[in-house]
Amino acid sequence: MKRSVRTTVIAGNWKMNKTPKEAKALVKAIKAELEGKDVSKCEIVACVPYVDLATVIKEAKGSPVKVGAENVHWAESGAFTGEISAAMLKEIGVEYVIIGHSERRQYFGETDQTVNARVKAALSAGLKVILCVGELLAEREEGVTAEVVSRQVKIDLLGVTKEQMANVIIAYEPVWAIGTGKTATSDQADEVCGLIREVLGKLYTKKLAEATTIQYGGSMNAKNAEELLSKVNVDGGLIGGASLKAPDFATIIAAANK
Ligand code: PEP
């Protein structure tokens, strides 16, 4: 983390977990864990299923927890049955949106082109974007991690202006580490987050790259968070499984506040 120039962001990705009732209970538990603690050194976000958004926004009001969605459509409105637009999210008070998560790329046909369209729509509507990139295990083993991640960053951000980049966070999430219990080593995380920063430096400016928050995600938990967050290029975490357990999520937040 390099707090002098960029914001540390700890974001939970609840995936397809928690009914509205359960979501309310989880936010209450997170708030109770954070009560009286100094969490001013990081931003805290809970990215939750669409049907939980209104409940979580209401329950999180007045607390340090900000709220995000897990996806968004690229069109403003129209014949896209089952989809949700950026304006819909914005109007109910959503602040963040995850785009390009590997589970969407893997199971729902997401491509860098559709990711790019979603990123532009979200930014135009005034949402903050958590853009996920990362290599498959086979790609790491083939030694093409740098190429894969650079290509994703370049295409996913096509047409995104320098000004809009102030609302973009990048989450480096090696696919082989998501939900598997296999974490990248802190050096591996730092290396690829650093590489993403270099790509941003070439696409935009070095100053912008230095100011962009780049998270690590992939089995980050209460035990390994401090080590991962100690790395200079790792500016926070996108956390799946461990964000569903209030004490564990709070321990990660505490690690980001050390
Ligand atoms: C994620 O869903 O983005 C994620 C990193 O999941 P997990 O922490 O469970 O690996």
mmCIF file of C-alpha atoms and ligand atoms in Angstrom:
data_model
loop_
_atom_site.group_PDB
_atom_site.id
_atom_site.type_symbol
_atom_site.label_atom_id
_atom_site.label_comp_id
_atom_site.label_asym_id
_atom_site.label_seq_id
_atom_site.Cartn_x
_atom_site.Cartn_y
_atom_site.Cartn_z
ATOM 1 C CA MET A 1 0.000 0.000 0.000
ATOM 2 C CA LYS A 2 1.243 3.457 -0.762
ATOM 3 C CA ARG A 3 -1.220 5.569 1.177
ATOM 4 C CA SER A 4 0.548 8.851 0.456
ATOM 5 C CA VAL A 5 -0.646 8.788 -3.155
ATOM 6 C CA ARG A 6 -3.595 6.408 -3.375
ATOM 7 C CA THR A 7 -6.665 5.185 -1.515
ATOM 8 C CA THR A 8 -6.668 1.728 0.013
ATOM 9 C CA VAL A 9 -9.943 -0.043 -0.758
ATOM 10 C CA ILE A 10 -11.215 -3.202 0.909
ATOM 11 C CA ALA A 11 -14.198 -4.510 -1.031
ATOM 12 C CA GLY A 12 -16.309 -7.569 -0.397
ATOM 13 C CA ASN A 13 -17.801 -9.517 -3.280
ATOM 14 C CA TRP A 14 -20.737 -11.461 -1.877
ATOM 15 C CA LYS A 15 -21.305 -13.263 -5.211
ATOM 16 C CA MET A 16 -24.684 -15.123 -5.272
ATOM 17 C CA ASN A 17 -25.012 -15.306 -1.505
ATOM 18 C CA LYS A 18 -27.437 -13.835 1.052
ATOM 19 C CA THR A 19 -31.126 -13.141 0.751
ATOM 20 C CA PRO A 20 -32.172 -9.589 1.718
ATOM 21 C CA LYS A 21 -32.895 -10.738 5.286
ATOM 22 C CA GLU A 22 -29.519 -12.423 5.552
ATOM 23 C CA ALA A 23 -27.847 -9.406 3.931
ATOM 24 C CA LYS A 24 -29.316 -7.106 6.569
ATOM 25 C CA ALA A 25 -27.976 -9.352 9.318
ATOM 26 C CA LEU A 26 -24.509 -9.461 7.738
ATOM 27 C CA VAL A 27 -24.261 -5.673 7.407
ATOM 28 C CA LYS A 28 -25.395 -5.322 11.034
ATOM 29 C CA ALA A 29 -22.677 -7.768 12.071
ATOM 30 C CA ILE A 30 -20.024 -5.921 10.034
ATOM 31 C CA LYS A 31 -21.075 -2.605 11.575
ATOM 32 C CA ALA A 32 -20.866 -4.137 15.057
ATOM 33 C CA GLU A 33 -17.344 -5.410 14.303
ATOM 34 C CA LEU A 34 -16.245 -1.956 13.152
ATOM 35 C CA GLU A 35 -17.861 -0.053 16.021
ATOM 36 C CA GLY A 36 -15.322 2.155 17.809
ATOM 37 C CA LYS A 37 -12.463 1.141 15.525
ATOM 38 C CA ASP A 38 -10.417 3.594 13.490
ATOM 39 C CA VAL A 39 -10.994 2.542 9.898
ATOM 40 C CA SER A 40 -10.107 5.897 8.385
ATOM 41 C CA LYS A 41 -7.116 4.555 6.459
ATOM 42 C CA CYS A 42 -9.205 2.574 3.998
ATOM 43 C CA GLU A 43 -12.444 2.704 2.088
ATOM 44 C CA ILE A 44 -14.823 -0.202 2.765
ATOM 45 C CA VAL A 45 -17.221 -1.504 0.128
ATOM 46 C CA ALA A 46 -19.755 -4.335 0.094
ATOM 47 C CA CYS A 47 -20.673 -5.490 -3.424
ATOM 48 C CA VAL A 48 -23.887 -7.443 -3.156
ATOM 49 C CA PRO A 49 -26.558 -9.154 -5.301
ATOM 50 C CA TYR A 50 -29.025 -6.807 -7.023
ATOM 51 C CA VAL A 51 -31.962 -7.802 -4.809
ATOM 52 C CA ASP A 52 -29.952 -6.986 -1.670
ATOM 53 C CA LEU A 53 -28.876 -3.512 -2.774
ATOM 54 C CA ALA A 54 -31.772 -1.480 -1.338
ATOM 55 C CA THR A 55 -31.632 -3.298 2.014
ATOM 56 C CA VAL A 56 -27.850 -2.990 2.288
ATOM 57 C CA ILE A 57 -27.860 0.695 1.309
ATOM 58 C CA LYS A 58 -30.438 1.384 4.035
ATOM 59 C CA GLU A 59 -28.609 -0.660 6.663
ATOM 60 C CA ALA A 60 -25.161 0.746 5.802
ATOM 61 C CA LYS A 61 -26.295 4.387 5.902
ATOM 62 C CA GLY A 62 -24.203 6.433 8.330
ATOM 63 C CA SER A 63 -21.580 3.663 8.603
ATOM 64 C CA PRO A 64 -18.196 3.466 6.848
ATOM 65 C CA VAL A 65 -19.548 0.751 4.528
ATOM 66 C CA LYS A 66 -20.230 1.825 0.937
ATOM 67 C CA VAL A 67 -22.291 -0.262 -1.408
ATOM 68 C CA GLY A 68 -21.594 -1.759 -4.814
ATOM 69 C CA ALA A 69 -23.295 -4.004 -7.365
ATOM 70 C CA GLU A 70 -21.667 -7.052 -8.943
ATOM 71 C CA ASN A 71 -22.386 -6.233 -12.587
ATOM 72 C CA VAL A 72 -24.154 -3.714 -14.819
ATOM 73 C CA HIS A 73 -25.443 -3.660 -18.392
ATOM 74 C CA TRP A 74 -23.864 -1.427 -21.034
ATOM 75 C CA ALA A 75 -27.057 -0.013 -22.537
ATOM 76 C CA GLU A 76 -28.945 2.906 -21.037
ATOM 77 C CA SER A 77 -32.279 1.100 -21.368
ATOM 78 C CA GLY A 78 -34.145 -1.133 -23.798
ATOM 79 C CA ALA A 79 -34.945 -4.691 -24.750
ATOM 80 C CA PHE A 80 -32.477 -6.505 -22.484
ATOM 81 C CA THR A 81 -34.721 -8.726 -20.380
ATOM 82 C CA GLY A 82 -33.286 -9.469 -16.966
ATOM 83 C CA GLU A 83 -30.575 -6.811 -17.108
ATOM 84 C CA ILE A 84 -29.919 -3.765 -14.910
ATOM 85 C CA SER A 85 -28.654 -0.382 -16.134
ATOM 86 C CA ALA A 86 -26.128 1.953 -14.550
ATOM 87 C CA ALA A 87 -28.796 4.653 -14.118
ATOM 88 C CA MET A 88 -30.976 2.204 -12.161
ATOM 89 C CA LEU A 89 -28.094 1.470 -9.796
ATOM 90 C CA LYS A 90 -27.156 5.121 -9.450
ATOM 91 C CA GLU A 91 -30.704 6.199 -8.643
ATOM 92 C CA ILE A 92 -31.033 3.853 -5.667
ATOM 93 C CA GLY A 93 -27.713 5.025 -4.200
ATOM 94 C CA VAL A 94 -25.218 2.444 -5.435
ATOM 95 C CA GLU A 95 -21.679 3.855 -5.533
ATOM 96 C CA TYR A 96 -19.520 1.054 -6.930
ATOM 97 C CA VAL A 97 -19.843 -1.748 -9.446
ATOM 98 C CA ILE A 98 -17.655 -4.785 -10.082
ATOM 99 C CA ILE A 99 -17.084 -5.347 -13.810
ATOM 100 C CA GLY A 100 -15.341 -8.230 -15.570
ATOM 101 C CA HIS A 101 -15.199 -10.632 -12.646
ATOM 102 C CA SER A 102 -13.658 -13.914 -13.788
ATOM 103 C CA GLU A 103 -16.825 -15.812 -12.882
ATOM 104 C CA ARG A 104 -18.714 -13.648 -15.393
ATOM 105 C CA ARG A 105 -15.960 -14.123 -17.983
ATOM 106 C CA GLN A 106 -15.942 -17.887 -17.334
ATOM 107 C CA TYR A 107 -19.674 -18.706 -17.031
ATOM 108 C CA PHE A 108 -21.539 -15.876 -18.755
ATOM 109 C CA GLY A 109 -19.592 -15.222 -21.930
ATOM 110 C CA GLU A 110 -18.094 -11.937 -20.794
ATOM 111 C CA THR A 111 -15.389 -10.705 -23.168
ATOM 112 C CA ASP A 112 -13.003 -7.762 -22.994
ATOM 113 C CA GLN A 113 -15.299 -5.991 -25.471
ATOM 114 C CA THR A 114 -18.396 -6.369 -23.271
ATOM 115 C CA VAL A 115 -16.354 -5.493 -20.191
ATOM 116 C CA ASN A 116 -15.221 -2.320 -21.942
ATOM 117 C CA ALA A 117 -18.809 -1.403 -22.856
ATOM 118 C CA ARG A 118 -19.954 -1.944 -19.259
ATOM 119 C CA VAL A 119 -17.043 0.103 -17.859
ATOM 120 C CA LYS A 120 -17.876 3.055 -20.107
ATOM 121 C CA ALA A 121 -21.604 2.897 -19.266
ATOM 122 C CA ALA A 122 -20.932 2.730 -15.527
ATOM 123 C CA LEU A 123 -18.490 5.648 -15.599
ATOM 124 C CA SER A 124 -20.814 7.780 -17.721
ATOM 125 C CA ALA A 125 -23.554 7.253 -15.130
ATOM 126 C CA GLY A 126 -21.228 8.351 -12.316
ATOM 127 C CA LEU A 127 -20.549 4.934 -10.781
ATOM 128 C CA LYS A 128 -17.118 3.897 -9.530
ATOM 129 C CA VAL A 129 -15.790 0.799 -11.239
ATOM 130 C CA ILE A 130 -13.873 -2.134 -9.781
ATOM 131 C CA LEU A 131 -12.456 -3.677 -12.954
ATOM 132 C CA CYS A 132 -11.288 -7.281 -12.549
ATOM 133 C CA VAL A 133 -8.454 -8.745 -14.593
ATOM 134 C CA GLY A 134 -6.346 -11.856 -14.147
ATOM 135 C CA GLU A 135 -4.821 -14.877 -15.807
ATOM 136 C CA LEU A 136 -5.934 -18.515 -15.894
ATOM 137 C CA LEU A 137 -3.710 -21.178 -14.331
ATOM 138 C CA ALA A 138 -2.692 -22.462 -17.792
ATOM 139 C CA GLU A 139 -1.706 -18.928 -18.804
ATOM 140 C CA ARG A 140 0.471 -18.510 -15.701
ATOM 141 C CA GLU A 141 2.082 -21.873 -16.378
ATOM 142 C CA GLU A 142 2.740 -20.873 -19.990
ATOM 143 C CA GLY A 143 4.452 -17.697 -18.749
ATOM 144 C CA VAL A 144 2.010 -15.341 -20.464
ATOM 145 C CA THR A 145 0.525 -13.646 -17.363
ATOM 146 C CA ALA A 146 1.956 -10.254 -18.296
ATOM 147 C CA GLU A 147 0.583 -10.432 -21.853
ATOM 148 C CA VAL A 148 -2.873 -11.579 -20.737
ATOM 149 C CA VAL A 149 -3.266 -8.996 -18.006
ATOM 150 C CA SER A 150 -1.861 -6.161 -20.165
ATOM 151 C CA ARG A 151 -4.261 -7.049 -22.984
ATOM 152 C CA GLN A 152 -7.229 -7.086 -20.600
ATOM 153 C CA VAL A 153 -6.313 -3.711 -19.095
ATOM 154 C CA LYS A 154 -5.779 -2.128 -22.519
ATOM 155 C CA ILE A 155 -9.027 -3.386 -24.084
ATOM 156 C CA ASP A 156 -11.188 -3.030 -20.966
ATOM 157 C CA LEU A 157 -10.195 0.630 -20.674
ATOM 158 C CA LEU A 158 -10.469 1.586 -24.358
ATOM 159 C CA GLY A 159 -12.063 5.024 -24.612
ATOM 160 C CA VAL A 160 -11.910 5.673 -20.851
ATOM 161 C CA THR A 161 -10.601 9.195 -20.324
ATOM 162 C CA LYS A 162 -7.884 10.310 -17.959
ATOM 163 C CA GLU A 163 -10.525 12.168 -15.914
ATOM 164 C CA GLN A 164 -12.756 9.075 -15.713
ATOM 165 C CA MET A 165 -9.813 7.015 -14.433
ATOM 166 C CA ALA A 166 -10.213 8.787 -11.072
ATOM 167 C CA ASN A 167 -13.268 6.518 -10.655
ATOM 168 C CA VAL A 168 -11.587 3.277 -11.689
ATOM 169 C CA ILE A 169 -10.068 0.716 -9.351
ATOM 170 C CA ILE A 170 -8.368 -2.306 -10.860
ATOM 171 C CA ALA A 171 -8.559 -5.653 -9.085
ATOM 172 C CA TYR A 172 -5.850 -8.124 -10.045
ATOM 173 C CA GLU A 173 -7.476 -11.498 -9.520
ATOM 174 C CA PRO A 174 -5.535 -14.535 -10.749
ATOM 175 C CA VAL A 175 -8.337 -16.910 -11.733
ATOM 176 C CA TRP A 176 -6.574 -19.889 -10.174
ATOM 177 C CA ALA A 177 -6.697 -18.175 -6.772
ATOM 178 C CA ILE A 178 -10.399 -17.301 -6.699
ATOM 179 C CA GLY A 179 -12.464 -19.417 -4.342
ATOM 180 C CA THR A 180 -9.792 -22.108 -4.403
ATOM 181 C CA GLY A 181 -8.002 -21.354 -1.144
ATOM 182 C CA LYS A 182 -4.836 -20.954 -3.263
ATOM 183 C CA THR A 183 -3.491 -17.453 -2.740
ATOM 184 C CA ALA A 184 -0.898 -15.794 -4.917
ATOM 185 C CA THR A 185 2.228 -15.111 -2.883
ATOM 186 C CA SER A 186 2.560 -11.499 -1.834
ATOM 187 C CA ASP A 187 5.471 -11.170 -4.274
ATOM 188 C CA GLN A 188 3.383 -12.552 -7.166
ATOM 189 C CA ALA A 189 0.544 -10.163 -6.279
ATOM 190 C CA ASP A 190 2.927 -7.222 -6.011
ATOM 191 C CA GLU A 191 4.629 -8.080 -9.301
ATOM 192 C CA VAL A 192 1.412 -8.204 -11.359
ATOM 193 C CA CYS A 193 -0.149 -5.173 -9.622
ATOM 194 C CA GLY A 194 3.108 -3.345 -10.453
ATOM 195 C CA LEU A 195 2.886 -4.490 -14.054
ATOM 196 C CA ILE A 196 -0.685 -3.184 -14.307
ATOM 197 C CA ARG A 197 0.594 0.126 -12.973
ATOM 198 C CA GLU A 198 3.238 0.192 -15.720
ATOM 199 C CA VAL A 199 0.567 -0.458 -18.360
ATOM 200 C CA LEU A 200 -1.523 2.406 -16.948
ATOM 201 C CA GLY A 201 1.567 4.617 -17.037
ATOM 202 C CA LYS A 202 1.935 3.960 -20.764
ATOM 203 C CA LEU A 203 -1.794 4.287 -21.524
ATOM 204 C CA TYR A 204 -2.206 7.480 -19.494
ATOM 205 C CA THR A 205 0.521 9.123 -17.405
ATOM 206 C CA LYS A 206 2.938 7.949 -14.731
ATOM 207 C CA LYS A 207 1.241 10.263 -12.252
ATOM 208 C CA LEU A 208 -2.163 8.731 -12.988
ATOM 209 C CA ALA A 209 -0.727 5.216 -12.662
ATOM 210 C CA GLU A 210 0.788 6.118 -9.291
ATOM 211 C CA ALA A 211 -2.575 7.442 -8.105
ATOM 212 C CA THR A 212 -4.685 4.446 -9.223
ATOM 213 C CA THR A 213 -5.829 1.934 -6.617
ATOM 214 C CA ILE A 214 -4.898 -1.614 -7.630
ATOM 215 C CA GLN A 215 -6.303 -4.356 -5.424
ATOM 216 C CA TYR A 216 -5.380 -7.996 -5.125
ATOM 217 C CA GLY A 217 -8.156 -10.598 -5.025
ATOM 218 C CA GLY A 218 -8.023 -14.368 -4.711
ATOM 219 C CA SER A 219 -8.524 -16.174 -1.402
ATOM 220 C CA MET A 220 -7.481 -13.134 0.627
ATOM 221 C CA ASN A 221 -8.433 -13.885 4.200
ATOM 222 C CA ALA A 222 -7.963 -12.873 7.834
ATOM 223 C CA LYS A 223 -4.640 -14.729 7.982
ATOM 224 C CA ASN A 224 -2.892 -13.608 4.793
ATOM 225 C CA ALA A 225 -4.287 -10.065 4.351
ATOM 226 C CA GLU A 226 -1.597 -8.249 6.317
ATOM 227 C CA GLU A 227 1.232 -9.811 4.314
ATOM 228 C CA LEU A 228 -0.477 -9.141 0.958
ATOM 229 C CA LEU A 229 -1.354 -5.565 1.922
ATOM 230 C CA SER A 230 2.221 -4.892 3.043
ATOM 231 C CA LYS A 231 3.303 -4.817 -0.606
ATOM 232 C CA VAL A 232 3.834 -1.435 -2.188
ATOM 233 C CA ASN A 233 1.712 -2.102 -5.287
ATOM 234 C CA VAL A 234 -1.187 -3.812 -3.485
ATOM 235 C CA ASP A 235 -3.672 -1.105 -2.532
ATOM 236 C CA GLY A 236 -6.384 -3.202 -0.975
ATOM 237 C CA GLY A 237 -8.349 -6.344 -1.635
ATOM 238 C CA LEU A 238 -11.379 -7.706 -3.422
ATOM 239 C CA ILE A 239 -12.574 -10.405 -1.092
ATOM 240 C CA GLY A 240 -15.083 -13.151 -1.808
ATOM 241 C CA GLY A 241 -15.531 -15.907 0.764
ATOM 242 C CA ALA A 242 -13.991 -14.059 3.711
ATOM 243 C CA SER A 243 -16.257 -11.040 3.168
ATOM 244 C CA LEU A 244 -19.254 -13.181 4.149
ATOM 245 C CA LYS A 245 -17.890 -13.619 7.681
ATOM 246 C CA ALA A 246 -18.081 -10.354 9.594
ATOM 247 C CA PRO A 247 -15.171 -11.069 11.992
ATOM 248 C CA ASP A 248 -12.873 -12.113 9.110
ATOM 249 C CA PHE A 249 -13.850 -9.122 6.973
ATOM 250 C CA ALA A 250 -13.198 -6.863 9.983
ATOM 251 C CA THR A 251 -9.766 -8.437 10.517
ATOM 252 C CA ILE A 252 -8.874 -7.681 6.873
ATOM 253 C CA ILE A 253 -10.090 -4.102 7.331
ATOM 254 C CA ALA A 254 -7.958 -3.842 10.479
ATOM 255 C CA ALA A 255 -4.925 -5.081 8.499
ATOM 256 C CA ALA A 256 -5.526 -2.321 5.956
ATOM 257 C CA ASN A 257 -5.595 0.254 8.738
ATOM 258 C CA LYS A 258 -2.246 -0.665 10.316
HETATM 259 C C1 PEP B 1 -13.718 -12.803 -5.619
HETATM 260 O O1 PEP B 1 -14.853 -13.253 -5.659
HETATM 261 O O2 PEP B 1 -13.422 -11.783 -6.256
HETATM 262 C C2 PEP B 1 -12.716 -13.494 -4.813
HETATM 263 C C3 PEP B 1 -11.498 -13.040 -4.776
HETATM 264 O O3 PEP B 1 -13.159 -14.609 -4.140
HETATM 265 P P1 PEP B 1 -12.358 -15.390 -2.980
HETATM 266 O O4 PEP B 1 -11.842 -14.343 -2.019
HETATM 267 O O5 PEP B 1 -13.382 -16.275 -2.344
HETATM 268 O O6 PEP B 1 -11.237 -16.124 -3.622
#
